[in-house]
Short mmCIF file of C-alpha atoms in Angstrom, two decimals:
data_model
loop_
_atom_site.label_atom_id
_atom_site.label_comp_id
_atom_site.label_asym_id
_atom_site.label_seq_id
_atom_site.Cartn_x
_atom_site.Cartn_y
_atom_site.Cartn_z
CA MET A 21 -8.47 -109.21 -89.19
CA LYS A 22 -12.16 -109.45 -88.56
CA LYS A 23 -11.39 -110.74 -85.09
CA ILE A 24 -9.28 -107.67 -84.30
CA LEU A 25 -12.02 -105.29 -85.42
CA VAL A 26 -14.59 -107.11 -83.34
CA LEU A 27 -12.27 -106.90 -80.30
CA LEU A 28 -11.78 -103.17 -80.70
CA VAL A 29 -15.52 -102.61 -80.97
CA LEU A 30 -16.12 -104.62 -77.82
CA MET A 31 -13.46 -102.63 -75.91
CA GLY A 32 -15.05 -99.33 -76.98
CA LEU A 33 -18.46 -100.49 -75.81
CA PHE A 34 -16.96 -101.50 -72.44
CA LEU A 35 -15.33 -98.11 -71.91
CA SER A 36 -18.54 -96.30 -72.78
CA ALA A 37 -20.43 -98.38 -70.26
CA CYS A 38 -17.90 -97.53 -67.53
CA ASN A 39 -18.23 -93.82 -68.21
CA ALA A 40 -21.99 -94.13 -68.13
CA ILE A 41 -22.05 -95.60 -64.62
CA LYS A 42 -19.31 -93.31 -63.10
CA VAL A 43 -20.63 -91.14 -60.15
CA ALA A 44 -19.95 -87.44 -60.63
CA THR A 45 -17.74 -85.87 -57.90
CA PRO A 46 -19.28 -82.61 -56.55
CA THR A 47 -17.28 -79.33 -56.75
CA PRO A 48 -16.53 -78.07 -53.19
CA ASP A 49 -18.14 -74.69 -52.06
CA LEU A 50 -15.16 -72.70 -50.70
CA ASN A 51 -17.29 -69.92 -49.18
CA ALA A 52 -19.29 -72.37 -47.15
CA THR A 53 -16.13 -74.06 -45.94
CA VAL A 54 -14.64 -70.77 -44.72
CA GLN A 55 -17.87 -69.83 -42.93
CA VAL A 56 -17.87 -73.15 -41.07
CA MET A 57 -14.28 -72.57 -39.94
CA VAL A 58 -15.11 -69.07 -38.72
CA ASP A 59 -18.15 -70.31 -36.82
CA LYS A 60 -16.05 -72.98 -35.11
CA ALA A 61 -13.37 -70.44 -34.16
CA LEU A 62 -15.90 -68.05 -32.69
CA ALA A 63 -17.58 -70.84 -30.77
CA SER A 64 -14.27 -71.67 -29.10
CA GLN A 65 -13.88 -68.09 -27.73
CA PRO A 66 -15.33 -67.04 -24.30
CA THR A 67 -18.56 -65.10 -24.39
CA PRO A 68 -17.67 -61.38 -24.13
CA VAL A 69 -19.09 -59.39 -21.21
CA PRO A 70 -21.14 -56.41 -22.40
CA GLN A 71 -19.30 -53.11 -21.80
CA SER A 72 -21.07 -50.03 -20.45
CA THR A 73 -21.19 -47.09 -22.77
CA VAL A 74 -19.69 -43.81 -21.48
CA ILE A 75 -21.18 -40.67 -22.96
CA ILE A 76 -19.00 -37.58 -22.67
CA THR A 77 -20.84 -34.32 -23.00
CA VAL A 78 -18.76 -31.30 -23.88
CA ILE A 79 -20.17 -28.11 -22.42
CA GLU A 80 -18.97 -24.95 -24.05
CA THR A 81 -18.30 -22.10 -21.64
CA ALA A 82 -17.17 -18.57 -22.21
CA THR A 83 -13.51 -17.93 -21.43
CA PRO A 84 -13.37 -15.65 -18.37
CA THR A 85 -11.81 -12.26 -18.88
CA ILE A 86 -9.15 -11.40 -16.31
CA PRO A 87 -9.40 -7.67 -15.70
CA ASP A 88 -6.38 -5.47 -15.66
CA PRO A 89 -6.19 -4.16 -12.05
CA VAL A 90 -5.42 -0.60 -13.10
CA LEU A 91 -8.18 -0.52 -15.71
CA ALA A 92 -10.60 -2.16 -13.30
CA GLN A 93 -9.74 0.41 -10.66
CA SER A 94 -10.23 3.27 -13.10
CA ALA A 95 -13.54 1.82 -14.20
CA ALA A 96 -14.67 1.46 -10.61
CA ALA A 97 -13.67 5.02 -9.81
CA SER A 98 -15.72 6.33 -12.71
CA LYS A 99 -18.96 5.04 -11.22
CA ASP A 100 -21.14 6.75 -8.65
CA ASP A 101 -21.11 3.56 -6.61
CA LEU A 102 -17.57 2.30 -6.44
CA VAL A 103 -18.41 -1.37 -5.85
CA VAL A 104 -21.27 -3.73 -5.16
CA ALA A 105 -23.70 -3.06 -2.35
CA VAL A 106 -22.74 -4.27 1.13
CA ALA A 107 -25.07 -4.90 4.04
CA PRO A 108 -25.08 -1.77 6.24
CA VAL A 109 -23.63 -1.77 9.73
CA ALA A 110 -26.40 -1.84 12.32
CA PHE A 111 -26.18 1.31 14.45
CA VAL A 112 -28.50 1.47 17.45
CA GLU A 113 -27.36 4.59 19.29
CA ASP A 114 -26.95 8.24 18.27
CA VAL A 115 -24.47 10.27 20.34
CA SER A 116 -23.96 13.12 17.88
CA HIS A 117 -22.74 16.51 19.10
CA GLY A 118 -21.34 19.68 17.56
CA ALA A 119 -20.18 19.12 13.98
CA TRP A 120 -19.93 15.36 14.52
CA THR A 121 -22.62 12.83 13.58
CA ILE A 122 -21.74 9.89 15.82
CA GLN A 123 -23.52 6.54 15.79
CA GLY A 124 -22.78 3.48 17.88
CA THR A 125 -23.52 -0.20 17.49
CA ASP A 126 -24.76 -2.32 20.38
CA ARG A 127 -21.10 -2.71 21.40
CA LEU A 128 -20.71 0.96 22.31
CA ALA A 129 -22.65 0.49 25.55
CA ASP A 130 -20.01 -2.03 26.65
CA ASN A 131 -17.09 0.27 25.77
CA SER A 132 -17.26 3.15 28.24
CA ILE A 133 -13.77 4.34 27.32
CA VAL A 134 -14.66 4.71 23.63
CA ALA A 135 -17.99 6.32 24.51
CA GLY A 136 -16.14 8.72 26.81
CA TRP A 137 -13.61 10.08 24.34
CA LEU A 138 -16.16 10.21 21.50
CA GLY A 139 -18.29 12.41 23.76
CA ARG A 140 -15.31 14.73 24.32
CA LEU A 141 -14.23 14.86 20.65
CA LYS A 142 -13.92 18.47 19.46
CA ASP A 143 -14.98 19.83 16.10
CA PRO A 144 -12.16 19.76 13.50
CA ALA A 145 -10.03 22.90 13.55
CA PRO A 146 -7.53 22.80 10.66
CA SER A 147 -6.35 26.34 11.39
CA LEU A 148 -5.17 25.20 14.86
CA TRP A 149 -3.33 22.07 13.77
CA LYS A 150 -0.41 23.09 11.57
CA TYR A 151 1.57 20.28 13.20
CA PHE A 152 0.85 16.58 13.26
CA PRO A 153 -0.23 15.39 16.74
CA ASN A 154 3.13 13.73 17.37
CA LEU A 155 4.59 17.16 18.22
CA PRO A 156 3.73 19.84 20.76
CA ASN A 157 1.21 22.28 19.34
CA PRO A 158 1.71 25.92 20.36
CA ASP A 159 -1.77 26.76 19.03
CA VAL A 160 -3.42 24.24 21.38
CA PRO A 161 -1.89 24.79 24.83
CA ASP A 162 -4.17 22.18 26.45
CA PHE A 163 -2.55 19.45 24.33
CA ARG A 164 -0.41 17.84 27.01
CA VAL A 165 3.39 18.03 26.77
CA VAL A 166 5.79 16.08 29.03
CA LYS A 167 9.47 15.28 29.02
CA CYS A 168 10.17 12.10 27.10
CA ALA A 169 10.94 9.12 29.32
CA ASP A 170 13.78 7.94 27.08
CA ASN A 171 15.22 11.44 26.59
CA PRO A 172 14.40 14.09 29.20
CA GLU A 173 15.78 16.78 26.92
CA LYS A 174 12.95 16.22 24.44
CA ASP A 175 9.26 17.04 24.71
CA CYS A 176 6.68 14.32 24.09
CA VAL A 177 2.90 14.37 23.66
CA PRO A 178 1.43 11.43 25.62
CA ASP A 179 -2.07 11.94 24.20
CA GLY A 180 -1.00 12.19 20.58
CA MET A 181 -0.30 9.81 17.71
CA GLU A 182 2.78 8.38 16.06
CA TYR A 183 3.62 9.46 12.52
CA GLY A 184 4.38 5.92 11.37
CA THR A 185 4.80 4.65 7.82
CA TYR A 186 3.02 6.06 4.80
CA SER A 187 2.40 4.85 1.25
CA THR A 188 1.12 6.30 -2.02
CA PRO A 189 -0.45 5.32 -4.34
CA TYR A 190 -2.22 3.12 -1.83
CA CYS A 191 -4.45 0.16 -2.61
CA TRP A 192 -4.02 0.60 -6.39
CA GLN A 193 -5.16 -2.98 -7.04
CA SER A 194 -8.89 -3.31 -6.54
CA PRO A 195 -10.11 -4.82 -4.30
CA CYS A 196 -7.38 -4.77 -1.67
CA ASP A 197 -6.80 -5.57 1.99
CA ILE A 198 -6.45 -2.90 4.69
CA PRO A 199 -4.47 -4.00 7.76
CA VAL A 200 -4.84 -2.09 11.02
CA GLY A 201 -2.35 -2.91 13.75
CA ALA A 202 -3.18 -3.55 17.38
CA TRP A 203 -3.78 -0.22 19.16
CA GLU A 204 -3.11 1.62 15.94
CA TYR A 205 -4.85 3.95 13.50
CA ARG A 206 -5.01 3.79 9.71
CA TYR A 207 -5.46 7.13 7.91
CA ILE A 208 -6.59 7.01 4.25
CA THR A 209 -7.38 9.75 1.75
CA GLY A 210 -8.83 9.10 -1.70
CA ASP A 211 -12.01 7.66 -3.18
CA TYR A 212 -12.98 4.58 -1.21
CA GLN A 213 -15.58 2.05 -0.21
CA PHE A 214 -15.13 0.60 3.25
CA LEU A 215 -17.90 -1.84 4.15
CA ASP A 216 -21.06 0.15 3.38
CA GLN A 217 -19.35 3.56 3.55
CA VAL A 218 -18.66 5.11 0.14
CA CYS A 219 -16.97 8.42 -0.65
CA LYS A 220 -16.17 9.67 -4.13
CA GLY A 221 -14.38 12.98 -4.31
CA ASP A 222 -14.33 15.57 -7.04
CA MET A 223 -12.58 18.86 -7.73
CA SER A 224 -14.19 20.43 -4.67
CA LYS A 225 -14.65 17.61 -2.14
CA GLY A 226 -11.99 15.27 -0.79
CA CYS A 227 -12.41 12.00 1.14
CA MET A 228 -10.76 10.99 4.42
CA LEU A 229 -11.19 7.68 6.23
CA VAL A 230 -9.68 6.97 9.66
CA LEU A 231 -9.77 3.44 11.12
CA ILE A 232 -8.93 3.06 14.82
CA ASN A 233 -8.36 -0.43 16.18
CA VAL A 234 -8.85 -0.39 19.97
CA MET A 235 -8.12 -4.11 20.27
CA ASP A 236 -4.82 -5.63 21.38
CA GLN A 237 -4.71 -7.72 18.19
CA SER A 238 -4.12 -6.61 14.63
CA TYR A 239 -6.88 -7.03 12.09
CA THR A 240 -7.04 -6.94 8.28
CA TRP A 241 -10.16 -5.75 6.48
CA ARG A 242 -10.36 -7.89 3.35
CA ASN A 243 -11.64 -6.89 -0.10
CA GLN A 244 -12.03 -3.15 0.41
CA TYR A 245 -11.64 -0.42 -2.21
CA VAL A 246 -9.41 2.66 -2.35
CA ASP A 247 -8.68 4.41 -5.62
CA ASN A 248 -4.95 5.20 -5.70
CA GLY A 249 -5.08 6.89 -2.33
CA PHE A 250 -2.64 7.96 0.35
CA THR A 251 -2.28 6.12 3.65
CA LEU A 252 -0.54 6.65 6.96
CA ARG A 253 -0.46 4.28 9.90
CA GLY A 254 0.92 4.41 13.41
CA ARG A 255 0.25 3.95 17.11
CA TYR A 256 -1.96 6.11 19.25
CA PHE A 257 -0.31 6.88 22.57
CA ASN A 258 -3.27 6.89 24.97
CA GLY A 259 -6.47 4.97 24.32
CA ASP A 260 -8.23 6.65 27.24
CA THR A 261 -7.84 10.13 25.74
CA LEU A 262 -8.11 9.46 22.03
CA GLU A 263 -10.15 12.62 21.53
CA TRP A 264 -6.85 14.52 21.31
CA GLY A 265 -5.19 12.27 18.79
CA VAL A 266 -8.27 11.99 16.57
CA TRP A 267 -8.91 15.73 16.75
CA GLY A 268 -5.31 16.49 15.79
CA LEU A 269 -5.12 13.85 13.06
CA VAL A 270 -8.36 14.88 11.34
CA SER A 271 -7.61 18.60 11.69
CA HIS A 272 -4.01 18.41 10.47
CA GLY A 273 -4.86 16.11 7.56
CA SER A 274 -7.71 18.38 6.53
CA ALA A 275 -5.44 21.43 6.68
CA SER A 276 -3.06 19.91 4.12
CA MET A 277 -5.90 18.79 1.85
CA LEU A 278 -7.49 22.26 2.06
CA ASN A 279 -4.20 23.81 0.95
CA MET A 280 -3.45 25.46 4.28
CA LYS A 281 0.09 25.79 5.61
CA THR A 282 1.28 22.76 7.57
CA TYR A 283 4.63 21.79 9.08
CA SER A 284 6.35 18.47 9.68
CA HIS A 285 8.60 20.08 12.33
CA PRO A 286 9.00 23.64 13.58
CA GLY A 287 10.42 25.61 10.68
CA GLU A 288 10.09 22.63 8.26
CA LEU A 289 7.27 23.34 5.82
CA MET A 290 5.11 20.39 4.72
CA ASN A 291 2.43 22.10 2.64
CA ASN A 292 3.08 25.67 1.64
CA GLY A 293 -0.42 26.62 0.50
CA GLN A 294 -0.19 28.88 -2.54
CA PRO A 295 0.84 28.54 -5.28
CA GLY A 296 0.35 24.76 -5.19
CA ASN A 297 -0.99 22.01 -2.95
CA SER A 298 1.40 19.24 -1.99
CA GLY A 299 -0.03 16.15 -3.65
CA ALA A 300 -2.65 18.11 -5.62
CA ASN A 301 -5.47 17.02 -3.34
CA CYS A 302 -8.80 16.76 -5.14
CA GLY A 303 -6.69 16.67 -8.30
CA ILE A 304 -6.07 20.42 -8.53
CA PRO A 305 -3.18 22.68 -7.39
CA GLY A 306 -5.50 24.72 -5.18
CA GLY A 307 -6.51 21.71 -3.07
CA CYS A 308 -9.98 20.73 -1.90
CA LYS A 309 -12.77 23.07 -0.80
CA SER A 310 -14.13 20.63 1.77
CA ILE A 311 -13.25 17.25 3.29
CA ASP A 312 -15.72 14.43 3.90
CA VAL A 313 -14.40 12.71 7.06
CA THR A 314 -15.39 9.29 8.41
CA VAL A 315 -13.83 7.83 11.57
CA ILE A 316 -14.48 4.14 12.27
CA VAL A 317 -13.72 2.75 15.74
CA HIS A 318 -13.42 -1.01 15.83
CA ALA A 319 -12.09 -3.86 17.94
CA GLY A 320 -10.78 -6.35 15.41
CA ASP A 321 -13.68 -7.10 13.08
CA ALA A 322 -16.30 -5.64 15.43
CA ILE A 323 -17.47 -2.11 14.62
CA ILE A 324 -18.08 -0.07 17.78
CA ALA A 325 -18.88 3.39 16.46
CA GLN A 326 -18.72 5.71 13.49
CA ALA A 327 -18.16 9.48 13.50
CA LYS A 328 -18.73 11.64 10.42
CA THR A 329 -18.24 15.32 9.65
CA VAL A 330 -17.40 17.76 6.85
CA VAL A 331 -14.37 20.03 7.27
CA LYS A 332 -14.06 23.42 5.57
CA PRO A 333 -11.21 25.96 5.56
CA THR A 334 -13.21 28.42 7.66
CA GLN A 335 -13.07 26.10 10.68
#
């Protein structure tokens, strides 16, 4: 029995000694292990190329207002100056006579035909031109009449003008383009700005603009202004004697605007005078009291001369 106890004691001492000399196993650091793995993974990737930085700057701008053409036209017509200033045409020669103030550019000296008929242009006479100059005029016996080549039974006026196509309201969208055909005229009434020429009518004064293209090519004047006007276009029959056509056109047009009797054909009344004016020129039934007239002679885009006058019913 004693031997067994001694053996057990010896075994216990042996086990204690073994535990005393055992080497402690360290606890692994998981965070460190993960970091090492990440570092190795990153090291295996190619070195990234630096990317340029794009900076986008947003600039705030005001939203443009698109004007209503009718409102814009009304607004323009309410101003003393219809539109922005335009460089004036350079006139170098004054050939005024009678009631006409006539100025020419440096091109007039090279256009003897234009200079000739401008020098012969008569003062407007609305009382003598009840008929448009496409018909014989019994009040102007010197206005040439011949038998028509295509119909010998009819009378033609070789120095007159064609009553072509007309339109109203004309040029209602501002600005607008004004075409003038080759060897044609363009007649316009209403408030306007053409190049540097401005006319604004009122209840007493009306505005008339006549463009005459003496070139054998049509031309369009871009970005001009006419406030709801009337227009008429057509051919002139003889460029050598345009004093007759211009005289008749200006006089007849003025007669209608001044509320004088005019005829489209013999016996066919166009404007009957009282009690009302056809078209209410100058905005009133009695018509205008005077007409501001400007005639522009041009060859395509080249201005040759300008003739201005004021027409009254006493003429």
